[in-house]
GROMACS .gro file of C-alpha atoms in nm:
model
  399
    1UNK     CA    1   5.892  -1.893   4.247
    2UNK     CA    2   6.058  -1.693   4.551
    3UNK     CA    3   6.226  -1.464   4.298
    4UNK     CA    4   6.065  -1.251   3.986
    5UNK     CA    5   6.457  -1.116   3.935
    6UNK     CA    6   6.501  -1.119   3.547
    7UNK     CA    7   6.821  -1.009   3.355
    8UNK     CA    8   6.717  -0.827   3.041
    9UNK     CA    9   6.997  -0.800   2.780
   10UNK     CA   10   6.960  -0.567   2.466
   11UNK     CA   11   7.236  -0.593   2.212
   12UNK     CA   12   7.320  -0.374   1.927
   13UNK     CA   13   7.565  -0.451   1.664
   14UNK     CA   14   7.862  -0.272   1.935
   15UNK     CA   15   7.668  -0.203   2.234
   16UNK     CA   16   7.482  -0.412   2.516
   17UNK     CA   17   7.258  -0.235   2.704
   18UNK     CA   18   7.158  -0.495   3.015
   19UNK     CA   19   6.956  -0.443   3.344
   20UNK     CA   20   6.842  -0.706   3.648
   21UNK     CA   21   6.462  -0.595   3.718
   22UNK     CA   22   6.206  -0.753   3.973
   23UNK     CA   23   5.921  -0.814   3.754
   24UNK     CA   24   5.709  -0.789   3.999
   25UNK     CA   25   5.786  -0.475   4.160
   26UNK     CA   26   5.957  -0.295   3.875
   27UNK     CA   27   6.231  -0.224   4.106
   28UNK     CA   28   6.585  -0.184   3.903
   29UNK     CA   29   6.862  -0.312   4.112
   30UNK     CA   30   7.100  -0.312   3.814
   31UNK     CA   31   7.162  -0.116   3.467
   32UNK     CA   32   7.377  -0.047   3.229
   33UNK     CA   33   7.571  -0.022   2.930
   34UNK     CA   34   7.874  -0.196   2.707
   35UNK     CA   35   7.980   0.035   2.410
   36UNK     CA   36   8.227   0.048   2.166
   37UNK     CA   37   8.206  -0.300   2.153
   38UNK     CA   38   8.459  -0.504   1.880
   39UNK     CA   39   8.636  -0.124   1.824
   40UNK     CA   40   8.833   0.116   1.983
   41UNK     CA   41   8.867   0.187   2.416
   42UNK     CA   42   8.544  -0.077   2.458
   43UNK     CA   43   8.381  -0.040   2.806
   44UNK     CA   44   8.080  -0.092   3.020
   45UNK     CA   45   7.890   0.193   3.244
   46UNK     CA   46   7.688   0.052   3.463
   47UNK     CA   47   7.497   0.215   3.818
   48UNK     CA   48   7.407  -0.012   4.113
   49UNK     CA   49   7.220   0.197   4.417
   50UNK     CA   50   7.241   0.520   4.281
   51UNK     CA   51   7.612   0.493   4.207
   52UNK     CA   52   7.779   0.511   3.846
   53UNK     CA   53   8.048   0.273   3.767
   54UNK     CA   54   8.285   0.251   3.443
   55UNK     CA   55   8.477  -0.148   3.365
   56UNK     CA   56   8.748  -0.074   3.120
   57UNK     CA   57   8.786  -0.347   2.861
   58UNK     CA   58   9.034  -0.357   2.577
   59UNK     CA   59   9.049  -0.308   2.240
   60UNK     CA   60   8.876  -0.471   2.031
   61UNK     CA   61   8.676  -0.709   2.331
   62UNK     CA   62   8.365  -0.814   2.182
   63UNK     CA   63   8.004  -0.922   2.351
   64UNK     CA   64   8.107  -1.242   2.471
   65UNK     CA   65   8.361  -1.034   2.674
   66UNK     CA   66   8.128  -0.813   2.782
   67UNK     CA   67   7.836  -1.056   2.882
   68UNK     CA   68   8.165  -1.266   3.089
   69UNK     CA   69   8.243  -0.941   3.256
   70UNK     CA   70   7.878  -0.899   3.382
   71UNK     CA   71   7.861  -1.239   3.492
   72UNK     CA   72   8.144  -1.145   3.698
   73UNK     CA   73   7.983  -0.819   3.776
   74UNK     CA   74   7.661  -0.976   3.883
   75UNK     CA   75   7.771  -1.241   4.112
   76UNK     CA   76   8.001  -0.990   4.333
   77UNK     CA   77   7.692  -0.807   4.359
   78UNK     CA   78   7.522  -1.109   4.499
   79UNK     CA   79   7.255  -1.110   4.195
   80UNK     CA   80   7.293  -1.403   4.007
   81UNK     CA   81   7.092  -1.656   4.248
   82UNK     CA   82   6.805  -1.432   4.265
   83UNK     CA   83   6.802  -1.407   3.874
   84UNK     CA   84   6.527  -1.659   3.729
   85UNK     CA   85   6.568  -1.619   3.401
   86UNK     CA   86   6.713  -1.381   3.091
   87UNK     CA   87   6.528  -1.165   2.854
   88UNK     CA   88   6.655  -1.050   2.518
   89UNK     CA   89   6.483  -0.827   2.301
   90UNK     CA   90   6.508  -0.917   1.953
   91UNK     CA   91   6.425  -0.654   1.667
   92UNK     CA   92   6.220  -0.898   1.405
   93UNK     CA   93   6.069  -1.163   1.476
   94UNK     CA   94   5.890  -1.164   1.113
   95UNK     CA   95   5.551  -1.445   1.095
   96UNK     CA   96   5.701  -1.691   1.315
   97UNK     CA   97   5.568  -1.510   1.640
   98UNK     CA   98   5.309  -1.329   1.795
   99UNK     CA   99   5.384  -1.323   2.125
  100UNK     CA  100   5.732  -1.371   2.363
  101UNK     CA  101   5.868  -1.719   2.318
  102UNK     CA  102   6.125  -1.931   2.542
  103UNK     CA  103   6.418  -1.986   2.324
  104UNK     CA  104   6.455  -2.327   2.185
  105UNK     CA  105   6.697  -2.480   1.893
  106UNK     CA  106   6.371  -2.427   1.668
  107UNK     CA  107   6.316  -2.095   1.811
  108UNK     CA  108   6.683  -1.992   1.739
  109UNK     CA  109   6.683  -2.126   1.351
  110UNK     CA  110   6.357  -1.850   1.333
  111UNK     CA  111   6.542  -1.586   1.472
  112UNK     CA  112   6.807  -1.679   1.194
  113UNK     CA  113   6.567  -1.719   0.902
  114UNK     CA  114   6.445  -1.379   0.976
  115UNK     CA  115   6.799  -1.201   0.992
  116UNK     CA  116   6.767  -1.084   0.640
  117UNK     CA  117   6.498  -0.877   0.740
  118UNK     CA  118   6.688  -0.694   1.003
  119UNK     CA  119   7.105  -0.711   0.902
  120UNK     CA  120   7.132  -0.491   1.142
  121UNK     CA  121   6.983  -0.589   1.424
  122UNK     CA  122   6.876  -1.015   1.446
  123UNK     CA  123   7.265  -1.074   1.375
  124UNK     CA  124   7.337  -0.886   1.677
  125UNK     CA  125   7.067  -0.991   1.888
  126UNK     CA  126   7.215  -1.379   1.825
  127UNK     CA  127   7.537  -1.238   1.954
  128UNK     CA  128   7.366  -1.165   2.265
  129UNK     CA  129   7.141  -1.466   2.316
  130UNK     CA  130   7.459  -1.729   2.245
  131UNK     CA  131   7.685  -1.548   2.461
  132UNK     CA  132   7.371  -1.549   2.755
  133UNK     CA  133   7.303  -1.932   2.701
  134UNK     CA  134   7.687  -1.984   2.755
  135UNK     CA  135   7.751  -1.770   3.044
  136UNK     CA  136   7.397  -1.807   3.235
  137UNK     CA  137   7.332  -2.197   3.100
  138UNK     CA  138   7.082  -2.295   3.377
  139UNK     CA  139   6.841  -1.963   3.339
  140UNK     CA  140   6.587  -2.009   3.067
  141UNK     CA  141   6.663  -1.758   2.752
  142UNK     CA  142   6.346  -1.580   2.660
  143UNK     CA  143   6.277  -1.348   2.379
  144UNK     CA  144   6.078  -1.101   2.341
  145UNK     CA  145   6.010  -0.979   1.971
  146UNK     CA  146   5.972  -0.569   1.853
  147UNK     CA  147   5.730  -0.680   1.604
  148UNK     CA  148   5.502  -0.948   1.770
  149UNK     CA  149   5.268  -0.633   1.901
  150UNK     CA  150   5.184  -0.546   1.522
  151UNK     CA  151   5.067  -0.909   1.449
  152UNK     CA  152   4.791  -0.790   1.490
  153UNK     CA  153   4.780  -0.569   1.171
  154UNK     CA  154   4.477  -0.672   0.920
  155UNK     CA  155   4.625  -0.738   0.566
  156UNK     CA  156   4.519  -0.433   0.414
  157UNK     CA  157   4.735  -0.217   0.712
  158UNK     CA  158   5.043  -0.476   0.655
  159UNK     CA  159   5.048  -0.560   0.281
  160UNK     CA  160   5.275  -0.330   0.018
  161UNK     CA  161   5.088  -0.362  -0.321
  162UNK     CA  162   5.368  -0.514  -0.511
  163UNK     CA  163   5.303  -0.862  -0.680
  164UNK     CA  164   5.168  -1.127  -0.405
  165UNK     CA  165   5.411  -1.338  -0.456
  166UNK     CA  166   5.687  -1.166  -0.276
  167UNK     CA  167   5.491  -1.186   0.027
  168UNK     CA  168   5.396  -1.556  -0.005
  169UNK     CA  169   5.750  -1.643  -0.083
  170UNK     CA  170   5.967  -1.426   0.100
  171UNK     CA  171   5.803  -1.254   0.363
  172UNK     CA  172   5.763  -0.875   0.219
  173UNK     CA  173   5.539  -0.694   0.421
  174UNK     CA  174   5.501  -0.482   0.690
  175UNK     CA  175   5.622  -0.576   1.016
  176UNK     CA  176   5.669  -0.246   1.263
  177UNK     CA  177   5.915  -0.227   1.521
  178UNK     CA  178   5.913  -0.095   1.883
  179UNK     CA  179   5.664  -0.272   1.964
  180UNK     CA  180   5.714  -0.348   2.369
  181UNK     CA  181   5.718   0.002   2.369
  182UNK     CA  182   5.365   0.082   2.211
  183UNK     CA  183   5.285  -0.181   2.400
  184UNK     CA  184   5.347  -0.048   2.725
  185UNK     CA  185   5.248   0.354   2.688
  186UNK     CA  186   4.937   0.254   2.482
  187UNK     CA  187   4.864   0.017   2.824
  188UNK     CA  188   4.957   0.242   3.093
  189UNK     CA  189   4.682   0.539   2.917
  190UNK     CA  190   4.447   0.333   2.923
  191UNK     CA  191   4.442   0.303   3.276
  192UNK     CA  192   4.578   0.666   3.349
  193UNK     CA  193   4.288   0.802   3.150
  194UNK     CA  194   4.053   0.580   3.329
  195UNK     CA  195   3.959   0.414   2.977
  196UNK     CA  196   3.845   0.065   2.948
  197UNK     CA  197   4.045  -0.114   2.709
  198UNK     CA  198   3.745  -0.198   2.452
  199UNK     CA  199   3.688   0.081   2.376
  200UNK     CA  200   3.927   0.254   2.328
  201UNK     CA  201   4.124   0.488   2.019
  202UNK     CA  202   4.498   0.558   2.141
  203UNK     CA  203   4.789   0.683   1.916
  204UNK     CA  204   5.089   0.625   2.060
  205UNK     CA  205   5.441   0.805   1.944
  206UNK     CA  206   5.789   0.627   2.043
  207UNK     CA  207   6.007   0.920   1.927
  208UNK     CA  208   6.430   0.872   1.972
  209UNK     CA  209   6.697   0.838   1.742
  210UNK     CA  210   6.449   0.589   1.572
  211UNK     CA  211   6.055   0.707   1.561
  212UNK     CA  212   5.725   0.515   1.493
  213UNK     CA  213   5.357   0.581   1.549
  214UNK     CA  214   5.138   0.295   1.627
  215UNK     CA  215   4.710   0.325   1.596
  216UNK     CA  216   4.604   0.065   1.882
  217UNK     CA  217   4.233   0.020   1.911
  218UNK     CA  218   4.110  -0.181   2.164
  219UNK     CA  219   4.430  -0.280   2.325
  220UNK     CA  220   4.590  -0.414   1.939
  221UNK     CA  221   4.806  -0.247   1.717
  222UNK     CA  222   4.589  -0.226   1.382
  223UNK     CA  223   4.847   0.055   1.190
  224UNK     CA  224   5.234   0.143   1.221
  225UNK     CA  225   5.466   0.386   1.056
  226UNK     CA  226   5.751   0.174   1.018
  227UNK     CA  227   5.713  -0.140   0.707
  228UNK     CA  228   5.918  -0.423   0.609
  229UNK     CA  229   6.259  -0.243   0.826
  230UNK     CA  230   6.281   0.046   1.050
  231UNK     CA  231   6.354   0.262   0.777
  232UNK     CA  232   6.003   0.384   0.671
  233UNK     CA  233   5.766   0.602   0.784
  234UNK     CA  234   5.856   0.908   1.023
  235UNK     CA  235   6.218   1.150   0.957
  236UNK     CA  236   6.447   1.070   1.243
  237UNK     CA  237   6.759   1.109   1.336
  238UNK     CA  238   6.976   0.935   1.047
  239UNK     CA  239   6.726   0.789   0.855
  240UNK     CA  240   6.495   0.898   0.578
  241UNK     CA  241   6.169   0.761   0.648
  242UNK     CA  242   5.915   0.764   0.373
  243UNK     CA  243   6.095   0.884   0.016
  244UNK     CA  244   5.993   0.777  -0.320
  245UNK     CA  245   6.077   0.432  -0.406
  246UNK     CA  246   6.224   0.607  -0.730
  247UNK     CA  247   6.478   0.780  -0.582
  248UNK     CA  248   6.652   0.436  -0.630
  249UNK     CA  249   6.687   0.424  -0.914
  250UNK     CA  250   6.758   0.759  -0.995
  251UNK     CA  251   7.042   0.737  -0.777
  252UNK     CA  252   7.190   0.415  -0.932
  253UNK     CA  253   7.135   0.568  -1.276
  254UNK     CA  254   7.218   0.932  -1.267
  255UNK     CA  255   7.459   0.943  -0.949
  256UNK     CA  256   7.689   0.602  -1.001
  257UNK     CA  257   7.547   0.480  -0.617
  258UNK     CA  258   7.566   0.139  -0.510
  259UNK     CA  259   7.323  -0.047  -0.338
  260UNK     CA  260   7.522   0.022  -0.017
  261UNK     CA  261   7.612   0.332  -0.085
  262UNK     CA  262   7.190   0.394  -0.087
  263UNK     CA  263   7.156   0.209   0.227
  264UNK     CA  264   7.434   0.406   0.432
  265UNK     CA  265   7.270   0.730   0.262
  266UNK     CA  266   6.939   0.622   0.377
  267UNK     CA  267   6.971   0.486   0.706
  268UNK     CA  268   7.319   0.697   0.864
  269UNK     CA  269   7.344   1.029   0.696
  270UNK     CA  270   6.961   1.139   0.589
  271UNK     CA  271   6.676   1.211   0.871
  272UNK     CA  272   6.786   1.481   1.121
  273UNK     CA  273   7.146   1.473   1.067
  274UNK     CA  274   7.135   1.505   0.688
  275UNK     CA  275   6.862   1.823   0.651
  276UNK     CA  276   7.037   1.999   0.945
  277UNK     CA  277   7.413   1.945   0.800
  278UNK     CA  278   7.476   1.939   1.209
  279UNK     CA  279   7.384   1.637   1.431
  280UNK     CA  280   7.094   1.366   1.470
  281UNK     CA  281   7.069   1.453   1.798
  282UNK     CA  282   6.734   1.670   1.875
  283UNK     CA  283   6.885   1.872   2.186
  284UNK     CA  284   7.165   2.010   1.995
  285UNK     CA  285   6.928   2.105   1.716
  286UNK     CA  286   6.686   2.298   1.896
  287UNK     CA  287   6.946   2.519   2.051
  288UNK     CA  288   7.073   2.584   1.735
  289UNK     CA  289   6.746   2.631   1.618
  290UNK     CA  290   6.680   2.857   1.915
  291UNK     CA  291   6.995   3.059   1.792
  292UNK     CA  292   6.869   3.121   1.414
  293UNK     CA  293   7.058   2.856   1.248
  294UNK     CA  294   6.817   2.818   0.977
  295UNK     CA  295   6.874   2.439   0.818
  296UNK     CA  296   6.836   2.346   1.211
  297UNK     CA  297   6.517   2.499   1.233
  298UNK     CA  298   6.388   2.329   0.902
  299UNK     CA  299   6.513   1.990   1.020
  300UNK     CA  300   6.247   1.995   1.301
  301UNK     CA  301   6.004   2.198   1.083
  302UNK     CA  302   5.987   1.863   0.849
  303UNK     CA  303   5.982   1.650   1.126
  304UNK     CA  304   5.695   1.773   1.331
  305UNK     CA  305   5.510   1.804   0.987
  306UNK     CA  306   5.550   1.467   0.868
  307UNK     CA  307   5.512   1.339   1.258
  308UNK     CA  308   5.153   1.574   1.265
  309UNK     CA  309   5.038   1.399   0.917
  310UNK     CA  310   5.100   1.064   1.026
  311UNK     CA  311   4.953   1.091   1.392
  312UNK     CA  312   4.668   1.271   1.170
  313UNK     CA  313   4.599   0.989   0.942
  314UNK     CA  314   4.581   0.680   1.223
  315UNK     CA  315   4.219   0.890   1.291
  316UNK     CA  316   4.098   0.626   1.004
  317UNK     CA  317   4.196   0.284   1.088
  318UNK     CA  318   4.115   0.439   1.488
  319UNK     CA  319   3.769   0.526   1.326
  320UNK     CA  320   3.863   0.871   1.582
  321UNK     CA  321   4.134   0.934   1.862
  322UNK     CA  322   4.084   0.961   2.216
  323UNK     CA  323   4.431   1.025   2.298
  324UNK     CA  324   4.783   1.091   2.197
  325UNK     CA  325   5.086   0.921   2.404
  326UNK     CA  326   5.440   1.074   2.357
  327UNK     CA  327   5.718   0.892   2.462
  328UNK     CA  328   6.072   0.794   2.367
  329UNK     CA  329   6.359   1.033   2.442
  330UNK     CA  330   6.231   1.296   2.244
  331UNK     CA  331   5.886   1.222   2.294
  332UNK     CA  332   5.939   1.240   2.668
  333UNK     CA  333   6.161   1.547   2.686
  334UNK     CA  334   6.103   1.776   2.403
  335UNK     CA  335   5.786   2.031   2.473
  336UNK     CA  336   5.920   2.265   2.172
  337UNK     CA  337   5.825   1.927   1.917
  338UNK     CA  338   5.515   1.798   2.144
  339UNK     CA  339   5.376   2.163   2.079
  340UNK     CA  340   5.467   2.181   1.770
  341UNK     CA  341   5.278   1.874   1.663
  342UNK     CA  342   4.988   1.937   1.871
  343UNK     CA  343   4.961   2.274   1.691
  344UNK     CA  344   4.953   2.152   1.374
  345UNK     CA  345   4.674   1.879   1.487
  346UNK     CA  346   4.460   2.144   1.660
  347UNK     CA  347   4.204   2.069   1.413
  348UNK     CA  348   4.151   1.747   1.598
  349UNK     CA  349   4.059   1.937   1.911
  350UNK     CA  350   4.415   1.909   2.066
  351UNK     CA  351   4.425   2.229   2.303
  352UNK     CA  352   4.781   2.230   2.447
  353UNK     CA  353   4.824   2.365   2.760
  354UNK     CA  354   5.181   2.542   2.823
  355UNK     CA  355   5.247   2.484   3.187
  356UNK     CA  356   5.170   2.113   3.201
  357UNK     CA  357   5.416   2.064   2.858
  358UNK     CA  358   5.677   2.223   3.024
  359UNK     CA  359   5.649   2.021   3.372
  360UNK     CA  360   5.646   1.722   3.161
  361UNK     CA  361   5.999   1.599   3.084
  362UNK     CA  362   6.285   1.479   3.215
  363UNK     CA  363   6.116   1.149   3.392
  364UNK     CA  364   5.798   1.354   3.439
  365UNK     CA  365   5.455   1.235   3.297
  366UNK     CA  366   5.093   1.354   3.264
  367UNK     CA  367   4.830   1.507   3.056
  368UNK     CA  368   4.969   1.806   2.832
  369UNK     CA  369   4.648   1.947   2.697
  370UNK     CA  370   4.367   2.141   2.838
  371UNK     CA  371   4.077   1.985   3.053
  372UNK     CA  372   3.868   2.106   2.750
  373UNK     CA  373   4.054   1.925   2.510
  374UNK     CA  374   3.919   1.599   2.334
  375UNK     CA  375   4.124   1.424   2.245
  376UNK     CA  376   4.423   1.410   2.530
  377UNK     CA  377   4.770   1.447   2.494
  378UNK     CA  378   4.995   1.302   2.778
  379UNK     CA  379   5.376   1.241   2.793
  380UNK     CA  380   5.445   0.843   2.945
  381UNK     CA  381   5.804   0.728   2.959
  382UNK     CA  382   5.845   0.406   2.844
  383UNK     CA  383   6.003   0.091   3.025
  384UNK     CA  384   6.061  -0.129   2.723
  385UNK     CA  385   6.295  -0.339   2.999
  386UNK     CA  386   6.002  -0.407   3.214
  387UNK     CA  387   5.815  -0.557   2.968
  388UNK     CA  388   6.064  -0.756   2.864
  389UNK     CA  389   6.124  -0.865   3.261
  390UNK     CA  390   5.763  -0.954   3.283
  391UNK     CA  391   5.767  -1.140   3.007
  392UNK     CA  392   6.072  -1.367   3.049
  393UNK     CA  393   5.910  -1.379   3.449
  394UNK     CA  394   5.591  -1.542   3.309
  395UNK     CA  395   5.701  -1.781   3.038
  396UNK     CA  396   5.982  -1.890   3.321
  397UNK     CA  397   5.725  -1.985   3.533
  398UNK     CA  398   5.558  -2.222   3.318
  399UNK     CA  399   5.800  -2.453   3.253
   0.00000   0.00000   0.00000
C-alpha cells in the first residue's frame, strides 16, 4: 500500500476522541475530540498543523453526528483518500481475542456478548464502530482490544477463587484493561534501556483518571491490577479500587443502598474525589495539598501507598524488577507522586534522582533514578493511538 494513513476512533459513552496517524511514521496529521455528546452544548475540538479548532453541534447530537461531522471534516482536509483503514479501541474483549482482529458480523456479535462485562464501555465502543462502518463503508474496521495484552495471564494470576463454575459459565475472571498502553511503554524500555526482550523484568504504571500496573516478563503481561472491570486494584480518581467484597453487603444491609447506588458510589464518587471531598483531578489536589489542606494531602498519601505496594508485589510473578515505567497523565507529569512512590520502594534499590524527575514531564521522558540505581525508573508517554494505527495498518494489509 502507498498509504499507512489510519483513522483511530475512541468512543466513550459521550465523548469521541479520534486522530488520522501514519503508521508508519507516527506522524499525527489530525486529532481531536467530540464531548458532551447526547447532552447539553455538544461539540468537537479538534487541531490540524498546530492550529486548534472548535465545530459547534447542537443539543443533544449524538456520535453518529459527530463521526458525520468528521467525515465532513476529513475530506475538506483532503484526508480521507489517504486513510486505509479505521481503528477502534474497544475496552473488553473478554476470551474471544488475543490479539487485534478485523471486524466481521462474527466479530461484532463478540464484542456484544462481552458488553456485560464492560456496561460502560463495549456499548459505547459499538456506537462508534456502527457509526464508522456507515460513514467510512469501504475502509476495513479494525479493533483493537484493552485486554488482549493480558491473555497472556497464567490461571493462577487471572482466576478469583470463587466456585469454578462462574468462570466456566460466565466468564468471571480477570481480564485487565489498558492494555495497548502497557503494551507500548513496557516495549519502548526495553529498547531505551538497551534490554533484550527475553530477559527481561519491567513494571509498567498507566496512571490517569483510571490506573493499572502491569508485571510483563519477557515481553507478556503475566500480572495486572485491574480484574474482571476496571474497578479493582489501584485508588484513582473516582473509583475505589481494591475494598472488601463485604462492604456490599454491609451497605445493602445496614445503609438501605441499591445495587446502583453501590456502583455509582464505587466507580464516580470514591478514589481521589471521594477521600479528598475536592476533585479527582491530581493537579488540583497537589496544590491544595501544597497549601495544607489536609484530606488533599491524605488522598495522595493513600494513593502512592497502595500504588508502592502493588508495584512492590509484581517483584514475585517478575521473579525481580529491572525497571519501573511511569506513564499516563499522572504518571507522565506528576514528580511529587513518582517520588513519592519511589521513596516508599527504596528498599528495592530505587535511588531517585531530583533533577532528572523534575525535567521529566510535560511530554518529556527519560530515566528518573540515579546511575547507581538497580532497578530504573523512567517516565515514557504513552501513544495508545499509535498502536492502535499500527495495528489496523497491518491487519489492512492482509486482506
Amino acid at each position: 500500500m502507498s498509504s499507512s494513513h489510519v483513522l483511530v476512533l475512541n468512543c466513550g459513552s459521550s465523548s469521541l476522541k479520534f486522530a488520522i496517524i501514519d503508521s508508519s511514521s507516527a506522524k499525527e496529521h489530525l486529532s481531536g475530540l467530540a464531548e458532551r455528546l447526547g447532552e447539553a452544548s455538544p461539540q468537537i475540538k479538534y487541531k490540524v498543523n498546530g492550529q486548534k479548532h472548535i465545530i459547534s453541534l447542537s443539543n443533544g447530537d449524538a456520535h453518529e453526528v459527530a463521526i458525520n461531522k468528521l467525515v465532513d471534516l476529513v475530506k475538506s482536509l483532503k484526508l480521507d483518500q489517504q486513510l486505509v483503514a479505521v481503528g477502534h479501541r474497544v475496552v473488553h474483549g473478554g476470551e474471544h481475542f488475543t490479539k487485534s482482529a478485523l471486524i466481521t458480523d462474527t466479530v461484532l456479535e463478540a464484542i456484544k456478548q462481552t458488553a456485560n462485562l464492560a456496561p460502560l464501555h463495549n456499548p459505547a465502543n459499538l456506537l462508534g464502530i456502527e457509526a464508522a462502518s456507515a460513514a467510512f463503508s469501504k475502509l476495513p474496521q479494525i479493533a483493537v482490544f484493552d485486554t488482549a495484552f493480558h491473555q497472556t495471564m497464567e490461571p493462577t494470576a487471572f482466576l478469583y477463587a470463587l466456585p469454578y463454575a462462574l468462570y466456566e459459565k460466565h466468564g468471571i475472571r480477570r481480564y485487565g484493561f489498558h492494555g495497548t498502553s502497557h503494551y507500548f511503554v513496557s516495549a519502548q524500555a526495553i529498547k531505551q534501556l538497551g534490554l533484550n526482550e527475553k530477559p527481561s523484568r519491567i513494571v509498567t504504571a498507566h496512571l490517569g483518571n483510571g490506573c493499572s500496573v502491569c508485571a510483563v516478563k519477557d515481553g507478556k503481561s503475566v500480572d495486572t491490577s485491574m480484574g474482571l472491570t476496571p474497578l479493582e486494584g489501584l485508588v484513582m480518581g473516582t473509583r475505589s479500587g481494591d475494598i472488601d467484597p463485604g462492604l456490599f453487603a454491609y451497605l445493602v444491609n445496614q445503609l438501605n443502598y441499591t445495587a446502583k447506588q453501590i456502583d455509582t458510589l464505587l466507580n464516580k464518587e470514591s478514589g481521589l474525589l471521594g477521600l479528598s471531598e475536592l476533585s479527582n483531578d491530581c493537579r488540583t489536589i497537589e496544590e491544595s495539598a501544597a497549601q495544607g489542606h489536609e484530606k488533599a494531602q491524605l488522598a495522595l498519601d493513600i494513593f502512592c501507598f497502595r500504588l508502592a505496594k502493588q508495584i512492590a508485589s509484581f517483584a514475585v510473578p517478575l521473579g525481580g524488577i529491572d525497571a519501573l515505567v511511569f506513564t499516563g497523565g499522572i504518571g507522565e507529569n506528576s514528580d511529587v507522586i513518582r517520588a513519592s512512590v519511589l521513596k516508599q520502594l527504596s528498599f528495592l534499590g530505587f535511588k531517585l534522582n531530583n533533577e532528572q524527575n523534575l525535567a521529566a514531564r510535560f511530554g518529556s521522558e527519560g530515566v528518573i533514578t540515579d546511575d547507581m540505581s538497580v532497578p530504573t525508573a523512567l517516565v515514557i508517554p504513552t501513544n495508545e493511538e499509535l498502536v492502535i494505527a499500527q495495528d489496523a495498518a497491518m491487519l489492512a494489509g492482509e486482506q
